[in-house]
Short mmCIF file of C-alpha atoms in Angstrom, two decimals:
data_model
loop_
_atom_site.label_atom_id
_atom_site.label_comp_id
_atom_site.label_asym_id
_atom_site.label_seq_id
_atom_site.Cartn_x
_atom_site.Cartn_y
_atom_site.Cartn_z
CA MET A 1 0.05 -10.74 -22.98
CA PHE A 2 2.21 -8.05 -21.88
CA SER A 3 -0.56 -5.31 -21.83
CA ARG A 4 -1.00 -7.20 -18.89
CA PHE A 5 1.98 -6.04 -17.30
CA ARG A 6 2.18 -2.48 -18.45
CA PRO A 7 2.66 -0.06 -16.12
CA ASP A 8 -0.77 2.56 -15.79
CA VAL A 9 -0.22 6.48 -16.23
CA PHE A 10 0.01 6.82 -11.82
CA ILE A 11 3.22 4.81 -12.43
CA LEU A 12 4.47 6.53 -15.10
CA LEU A 13 3.87 9.62 -13.50
CA MET A 14 5.54 8.77 -10.42
CA ILE A 15 9.03 7.69 -12.74
CA ALA A 16 8.80 11.17 -14.15
CA SER A 17 8.71 13.08 -10.74
CA VAL A 18 11.78 11.12 -9.50
CA VAL A 19 13.19 11.99 -13.28
CA LEU A 20 12.10 15.57 -12.64
CA ALA A 21 13.76 15.69 -9.15
CA SER A 22 16.96 13.82 -10.30
CA LEU A 23 17.24 17.16 -13.19
CA LEU A 24 15.80 19.78 -11.46
CA PRO A 25 15.40 19.04 -7.74
CA ALA A 26 13.61 21.48 -5.23
CA GLN A 27 16.05 23.88 -3.42
CA GLY A 28 16.09 26.97 -1.01
CA SER A 29 13.29 28.64 -0.06
CA PHE A 30 11.04 26.86 -2.99
CA THR A 31 11.90 23.58 -0.68
CA SER A 32 10.45 25.15 2.58
CA ALA A 33 7.12 26.66 0.55
CA PHE A 34 6.85 23.42 -1.61
CA GLY A 35 6.90 21.03 1.45
CA THR A 36 3.90 23.60 3.39
CA ALA A 37 2.14 22.74 -0.07
CA THR A 38 2.79 19.45 0.13
CA ASN A 39 1.60 19.02 4.03
CA LEU A 40 -1.51 20.37 3.22
CA ALA A 41 -2.21 18.70 0.21
CA ILE A 42 -1.58 15.58 2.56
CA ALA A 43 -3.99 16.56 5.38
CA LEU A 44 -6.50 17.02 2.21
CA LEU A 45 -6.14 13.79 1.52
CA PHE A 46 -6.85 12.00 4.36
CA PHE A 47 -9.81 14.40 5.30
CA LEU A 48 -11.34 13.03 1.69
CA HIS A 49 -10.51 9.71 2.86
CA GLY A 50 -12.77 10.29 5.75
CA ALA A 51 -15.61 12.06 4.20
CA ARG A 52 -15.82 9.55 1.61
CA LEU A 53 -16.09 6.21 3.90
CA SER A 54 -19.20 6.14 5.29
CA ARG A 55 -19.77 5.20 9.23
CA ALA A 56 -20.84 1.60 9.00
CA THR A 57 -17.50 0.52 7.18
CA VAL A 58 -15.62 2.40 9.55
CA ILE A 59 -17.20 0.83 12.68
CA ALA A 60 -18.47 -2.47 10.64
CA GLY A 61 -17.79 -5.37 13.57
CA MET A 62 -15.63 -8.38 12.66
CA THR A 63 -18.26 -10.38 11.46
CA HIS A 64 -16.18 -12.76 9.36
CA TRP A 65 -13.44 -12.48 12.16
CA ARG A 66 -10.98 -15.83 11.06
CA LEU A 67 -10.14 -13.70 7.53
CA HIS A 68 -9.85 -10.37 9.09
CA PHE A 69 -7.60 -11.85 11.83
CA LEU A 70 -5.59 -13.60 9.06
CA VAL A 71 -5.26 -10.48 6.43
CA PHE A 72 -4.19 -8.29 9.92
CA SER A 73 -1.26 -11.12 10.76
CA SER A 74 0.10 -11.18 7.27
CA THR A 75 0.17 -7.51 7.16
CA PHE A 76 1.25 -6.76 10.49
CA VAL A 77 2.84 -9.72 11.76
CA LEU A 78 4.62 -11.85 8.86
CA PHE A 79 5.23 -8.89 6.79
CA PRO A 80 7.45 -7.51 9.80
CA ILE A 81 8.93 -11.13 10.47
CA LEU A 82 10.03 -11.15 6.96
CA GLY A 83 11.49 -8.21 7.03
CA LEU A 84 13.46 -9.04 9.86
CA ALA A 85 15.00 -11.98 8.79
CA LEU A 86 15.97 -9.90 5.47
CA GLY A 87 18.06 -7.98 8.04
CA LEU A 88 20.96 -11.00 7.47
CA LEU A 89 21.48 -9.04 4.32
CA VAL A 90 22.86 -5.80 5.93
CA PRO A 91 25.48 -4.82 5.61
CA SER A 92 26.94 -6.84 2.76
CA VAL A 93 24.17 -7.04 0.07
CA LEU A 94 21.78 -3.99 1.00
CA PRO A 95 22.99 -0.85 2.66
CA ALA A 96 21.44 0.28 6.16
CA ALA A 97 19.65 3.27 4.70
CA LEU A 98 17.79 1.24 1.85
CA TYR A 99 16.89 -1.43 4.49
CA ALA A 100 15.22 0.83 7.04
CA GLY A 101 12.57 1.39 3.66
CA VAL A 102 12.15 -2.50 3.73
CA LEU A 103 11.01 -2.34 7.00
CA PHE A 104 9.03 0.68 6.70
CA LEU A 105 7.23 -1.34 3.55
CA CYS A 106 6.89 -4.37 5.80
CA VAL A 107 4.50 -2.40 8.56
CA LEU A 108 2.45 -0.58 6.36
CA PRO A 109 -1.32 -1.17 6.06
CA SER A 110 -3.21 -2.42 3.32
CA THR A 111 -3.93 -0.73 0.10
CA VAL A 112 -7.45 0.21 -0.15
CA GLN A 113 -8.45 0.85 -3.78
CA SER A 114 -6.12 -2.08 -5.52
CA SER A 115 -7.16 -4.23 -3.13
CA ILE A 116 -10.40 -4.16 -3.51
CA ALA A 117 -10.64 -3.86 -7.19
CA PHE A 118 -8.10 -6.90 -7.61
CA THR A 119 -10.79 -8.74 -5.15
CA ALA A 120 -14.11 -7.97 -7.72
CA LEU A 121 -12.29 -8.48 -10.57
CA ALA A 122 -11.08 -12.12 -9.46
CA GLY A 123 -14.78 -12.63 -7.93
CA GLY A 124 -14.05 -12.37 -4.14
CA ASN A 125 -15.42 -11.55 -1.00
CA VAL A 126 -15.65 -7.69 -1.62
CA PRO A 127 -17.84 -6.31 1.18
CA ALA A 128 -15.18 -8.77 3.44
CA ALA A 129 -12.38 -6.86 1.47
CA VAL A 130 -13.82 -2.98 1.68
CA ARG A 131 -14.00 -3.96 5.94
CA SER A 132 -10.15 -5.51 6.16
CA ALA A 133 -8.74 -2.56 3.64
CA SER A 134 -10.47 0.13 5.32
CA ALA A 135 -9.88 -1.14 8.68
CA SER A 136 -6.18 -1.77 8.17
CA ASN A 137 -5.71 1.61 7.25
CA ILE A 138 -7.50 3.35 10.17
CA ILE A 139 -5.29 0.73 12.42
CA GLY A 140 -1.87 1.62 10.72
CA MET A 141 -2.20 5.41 11.72
CA PHE A 142 -1.47 3.83 15.04
CA LEU A 143 0.32 0.90 14.54
CA THR A 144 2.88 1.61 11.74
CA PRO A 145 4.94 4.11 13.69
CA LEU A 146 4.88 2.28 16.63
CA LEU A 147 5.99 -0.90 14.51
CA VAL A 148 8.75 1.51 12.88
CA GLY A 149 9.57 2.42 16.14
CA LEU A 150 9.98 -0.82 17.60
CA LEU A 151 11.79 -2.33 14.28
CA LEU A 152 14.40 0.24 13.63
CA THR A 153 15.02 0.37 18.01
CA LYS A 154 15.75 -3.50 17.27
CA THR A 155 17.92 -3.23 14.62
CA GLY A 156 19.78 -0.29 15.27
CA ASN A 157 19.00 1.89 12.42
CA GLY A 158 17.22 4.62 14.65
CA ALA A 159 13.84 5.13 15.77
CA VAL A 160 10.65 7.38 15.97
CA SER A 161 10.54 10.25 17.96
CA LEU A 162 7.33 11.48 20.01
CA SER A 163 7.39 14.00 17.61
CA ALA A 164 6.69 11.71 14.75
CA ILE A 165 3.91 9.95 16.48
CA GLU A 166 2.12 13.57 17.29
CA GLY A 167 2.61 14.54 13.43
CA ILE A 168 0.43 11.13 12.42
CA LEU A 169 -2.23 12.47 14.76
CA LEU A 170 -2.23 15.85 13.71
CA GLN A 171 -1.40 15.62 9.78
CA LEU A 172 -3.06 12.33 9.34
CA LEU A 173 -5.79 11.07 11.83
CA ALA A 174 -7.05 14.54 12.46
CA PRO A 175 -7.79 15.48 9.26
CA PHE A 176 -9.85 12.02 8.91
CA VAL A 177 -11.34 12.14 12.25
CA ALA A 178 -12.65 15.48 10.84
CA GLY A 179 -13.56 13.93 7.48
CA GLN A 180 -15.76 11.43 9.42
CA ALA A 181 -17.31 14.33 11.47
CA LEU A 182 -18.62 16.07 8.25
CA GLN A 183 -19.13 12.53 6.06
CA PRO A 184 -22.83 12.63 6.45
CA LEU A 185 -22.47 16.10 4.35
CA LEU A 186 -20.07 15.51 2.05
CA ALA A 187 -20.07 12.32 1.04
CA GLY A 188 -23.02 12.65 -1.50
CA TRP A 189 -21.61 15.49 -3.10
CA LEU A 190 -18.16 13.46 -3.11
CA GLY A 191 -19.73 10.27 -4.73
CA ARG A 192 -20.65 12.89 -7.74
CA HIS A 193 -17.15 14.03 -7.81
CA LYS A 194 -14.98 10.95 -7.39
CA TRP A 195 -12.31 12.75 -9.88
CA LEU A 196 -11.56 15.28 -6.91
CA THR A 197 -9.87 12.18 -4.04
CA THR A 198 -8.74 10.51 -6.99
CA ALA A 199 -7.03 14.30 -8.07
CA VAL A 200 -5.47 14.76 -4.51
CA ASP A 201 -4.99 11.40 -3.60
CA ARG A 202 -2.91 10.75 -6.93
CA GLY A 203 -1.06 14.69 -6.53
CA SER A 204 -0.30 14.47 -3.10
CA ILE A 205 1.53 11.27 -3.66
CA LEU A 206 3.67 12.97 -6.69
CA MET A 207 4.47 15.95 -4.67
CA VAL A 208 5.40 13.73 -1.88
CA ILE A 209 7.68 11.69 -4.43
CA TYR A 210 8.97 14.70 -5.98
CA LEU A 211 10.10 16.75 -2.77
CA ALA A 212 11.57 13.34 -1.07
CA PHE A 213 13.77 12.67 -4.23
CA SER A 214 15.19 16.16 -4.57
CA LYS A 215 16.08 16.37 -0.74
CA ALA A 216 18.14 12.82 -1.88
CA MET A 217 19.21 13.90 -5.25
CA VAL A 218 20.92 17.25 -3.36
CA SER A 219 22.51 15.00 -0.73
CA GLY A 220 24.11 12.81 -2.82
CA LEU A 221 21.93 9.83 -3.41
CA ARG A 222 22.18 8.82 -6.99
CA GLN A 223 26.02 7.98 -5.60
CA GLN A 224 25.25 6.17 -2.78
CA LEU A 225 22.68 3.97 -4.80
CA PRO A 226 24.68 2.04 -7.37
CA ALA A 227 22.43 -0.27 -9.82
CA GLN A 228 23.42 -3.26 -8.00
CA SER A 229 21.01 -1.56 -4.75
CA LEU A 230 18.41 -1.40 -7.02
CA ALA A 231 18.35 -4.81 -8.49
CA VAL A 232 18.62 -5.84 -4.60
CA LEU A 233 15.63 -4.22 -4.06
CA PHE A 234 13.82 -5.78 -6.79
CA ALA A 235 14.39 -8.93 -5.69
CA ILE A 236 12.90 -8.29 -2.10
CA ALA A 237 10.28 -6.72 -3.09
CA ALA A 238 9.68 -10.21 -5.24
CA PHE A 239 10.80 -12.41 -2.48
CA LEU A 240 8.17 -10.67 -0.28
CA LEU A 241 5.36 -10.66 -2.99
CA SER A 242 5.58 -14.15 -3.51
CA THR A 243 6.15 -15.39 -0.02
CA VAL A 244 2.70 -14.00 0.94
CA LEU A 245 0.90 -14.77 -1.25
CA ALA A 246 1.68 -17.98 -1.03
CA ILE A 247 1.36 -18.03 2.78
CA THR A 248 -1.95 -16.55 2.42
CA ILE A 249 -3.36 -18.89 0.05
CA CYS A 250 -2.06 -22.09 1.86
CA ALA A 251 -3.51 -20.34 5.15
CA SER A 252 -6.78 -19.71 3.73
CA ARG A 253 -6.95 -23.30 2.29
CA PHE A 254 -5.60 -24.93 5.28
CA LEU A 255 -8.75 -22.83 7.38
CA GLY A 256 -11.24 -24.51 5.23
CA PHE A 257 -12.19 -20.54 3.74
CA SER A 258 -14.01 -20.53 0.64
CA ARG A 259 -12.35 -19.24 -2.58
CA GLN A 260 -14.09 -16.36 -2.67
CA ASP A 261 -12.69 -15.36 1.01
CA GLU A 262 -9.59 -17.14 -0.09
CA ILE A 263 -9.32 -14.30 -2.78
CA THR A 264 -9.73 -11.59 -0.42
CA VAL A 265 -6.95 -12.70 2.01
CA ALA A 266 -4.59 -13.12 -0.93
CA PHE A 267 -5.15 -9.61 -2.12
CA CYS A 268 -6.09 -7.70 1.18
CA GLY A 269 -3.03 -9.48 3.03
CA SER A 270 -0.38 -8.95 0.30
CA HIS A 271 -0.95 -5.15 -0.58
CA LYS A 272 1.26 -2.32 0.97
CA SER A 273 -0.23 1.31 0.49
CA LEU A 274 1.20 3.94 -1.05
CA ALA A 275 -1.03 6.28 -0.35
CA SER A 276 -0.73 5.82 3.38
CA GLY A 277 2.99 5.16 3.13
CA VAL A 278 4.80 7.97 1.44
CA PRO A 279 2.55 10.49 3.59
CA MET A 280 3.34 8.73 6.62
CA ALA A 281 7.00 8.86 5.81
CA ASN A 282 7.25 12.53 4.99
CA VAL A 283 5.91 13.01 8.87
CA ILE A 284 7.80 9.56 10.61
CA PHE A 285 10.98 10.51 8.85
CA ASP A 286 10.90 14.64 8.93
CA GLY A 287 14.22 15.81 8.70
CA GLN A 288 15.88 12.61 7.13
CA GLU A 289 16.64 11.77 3.71
CA ILE A 290 13.29 9.59 3.08
CA GLY A 291 14.09 9.42 -0.70
CA ALA A 292 15.71 5.72 0.07
CA ILE A 293 13.17 4.70 2.75
CA VAL A 294 10.20 5.25 0.04
CA LEU A 295 12.21 3.61 -2.77
CA PRO A 296 11.40 -0.01 -1.83
CA LEU A 297 7.53 1.00 -1.28
CA MET A 298 7.57 2.20 -4.99
CA LEU A 299 9.08 -0.65 -6.79
CA TYR A 300 6.83 -2.92 -4.26
CA HIS A 301 4.09 -1.20 -5.58
CA GLN A 302 4.18 -1.45 -9.04
CA LEU A 303 5.29 -5.53 -8.36
CA GLN A 304 2.21 -5.60 -6.56
CA LEU A 305 0.01 -3.98 -9.25
CA MET A 306 1.39 -6.29 -12.50
CA VAL A 307 1.30 -9.97 -10.47
CA CYS A 308 -1.94 -9.00 -8.96
CA ALA A 309 -3.42 -7.89 -12.06
CA TRP A 310 -2.17 -11.37 -13.50
CA LEU A 311 -3.79 -13.08 -10.79
CA ALA A 312 -6.62 -11.57 -10.38
CA ARG A 313 -7.21 -12.39 -14.15
CA ARG A 314 -6.30 -16.05 -13.25
CA TYR A 315 -8.99 -16.62 -10.76
CA ALA A 316 -11.69 -14.95 -12.92
CA GLU A 317 -11.16 -17.29 -15.75
CA ARG A 318 -10.89 -20.30 -13.50
CA ARG A 319 -14.08 -19.43 -11.70
CA ALA A 320 -15.70 -18.27 -15.66
CA ALA A 321 -14.61 -22.36 -16.79
CA GLU A 322 -16.07 -23.77 -13.59
CA LYS A 323 -19.28 -21.78 -14.47
CA ALA A 324 -19.14 -22.68 -18.17
CA LEU A 325 -19.05 -26.79 -17.28
CA VAL A 326 -22.59 -26.61 -15.07
CA PRO A 327 -24.33 -26.45 -17.90
CA GLY A 328 -22.85 -29.03 -19.85
CA THR A 329 -22.77 -31.28 -16.83
CA GLN A 330 -26.43 -31.15 -16.70
CA GLU A 331 -27.49 -31.77 -19.89
CA ALA A 332 -25.03 -35.11 -19.63
CA ALA A 333 -26.92 -36.28 -16.76
CA GLU A 334 -30.25 -35.70 -18.56
#
């Protein structure tokens, strides 16, 4: 039972990056050099994502428009509304810096890898999950920085500058478009060397986390982040995940979706992308202390993996039990 909730190796590596930043933070000229290397790794990551996604997946029409609309509404409407509601906790329970991180979490796109993997494990509509998750990440390159600017301005937690939006376009979107242009040439090779995309994906995230928390530790984040704040963040992550899962599942059933479509909506609509979120934070909040901003995302990411792994198994077990009943029912009828 406990193995279902055991963190994977990547989660442990993220924790190790935070610990390393606490003990040996990047300082001086090394910070500048490491920052340049991190930016290049992020650009390479989005180039590989563009080269890996098939053209048909990227431009696929919304054939199941109700499903996709429900997923996008959950990702970019429901989450931000819940994030604004959590502003009631500021400043009595939640510090303003951490609340900015919560708002940032709420406007991020869905994941690609984990939402599709859990959909497949649970027996959901995998093609729809691929389209929804991929489209969410592409749209998120434009929509996330705009929503960050809108929500942070509305709540008085700052704003996103035009240079930050330009940074998203140059550092993330431009490499993605370049990868798409070369996709016919590189797709086959990348398919045979999937380890490369995985290594760059995880490596760039670990680099950003180490750099972010190094800056945060140098500026005194440890003294500004009591254990009570971590407990509040975990409670917020649990509230967001459970609320969105409940609403997406109930909405799917109310609209008469099949169980396969319900599974897709639940996982794609409740997940938030660490792979896109950490690089975006690095660009959008350039020059700011992003350690506190990415912390809610890291906690939510771990929680969504544990809870959705359990939920996917529940769906799969229920599906297997129903299939097992069919032969027995037929034999009884005969």
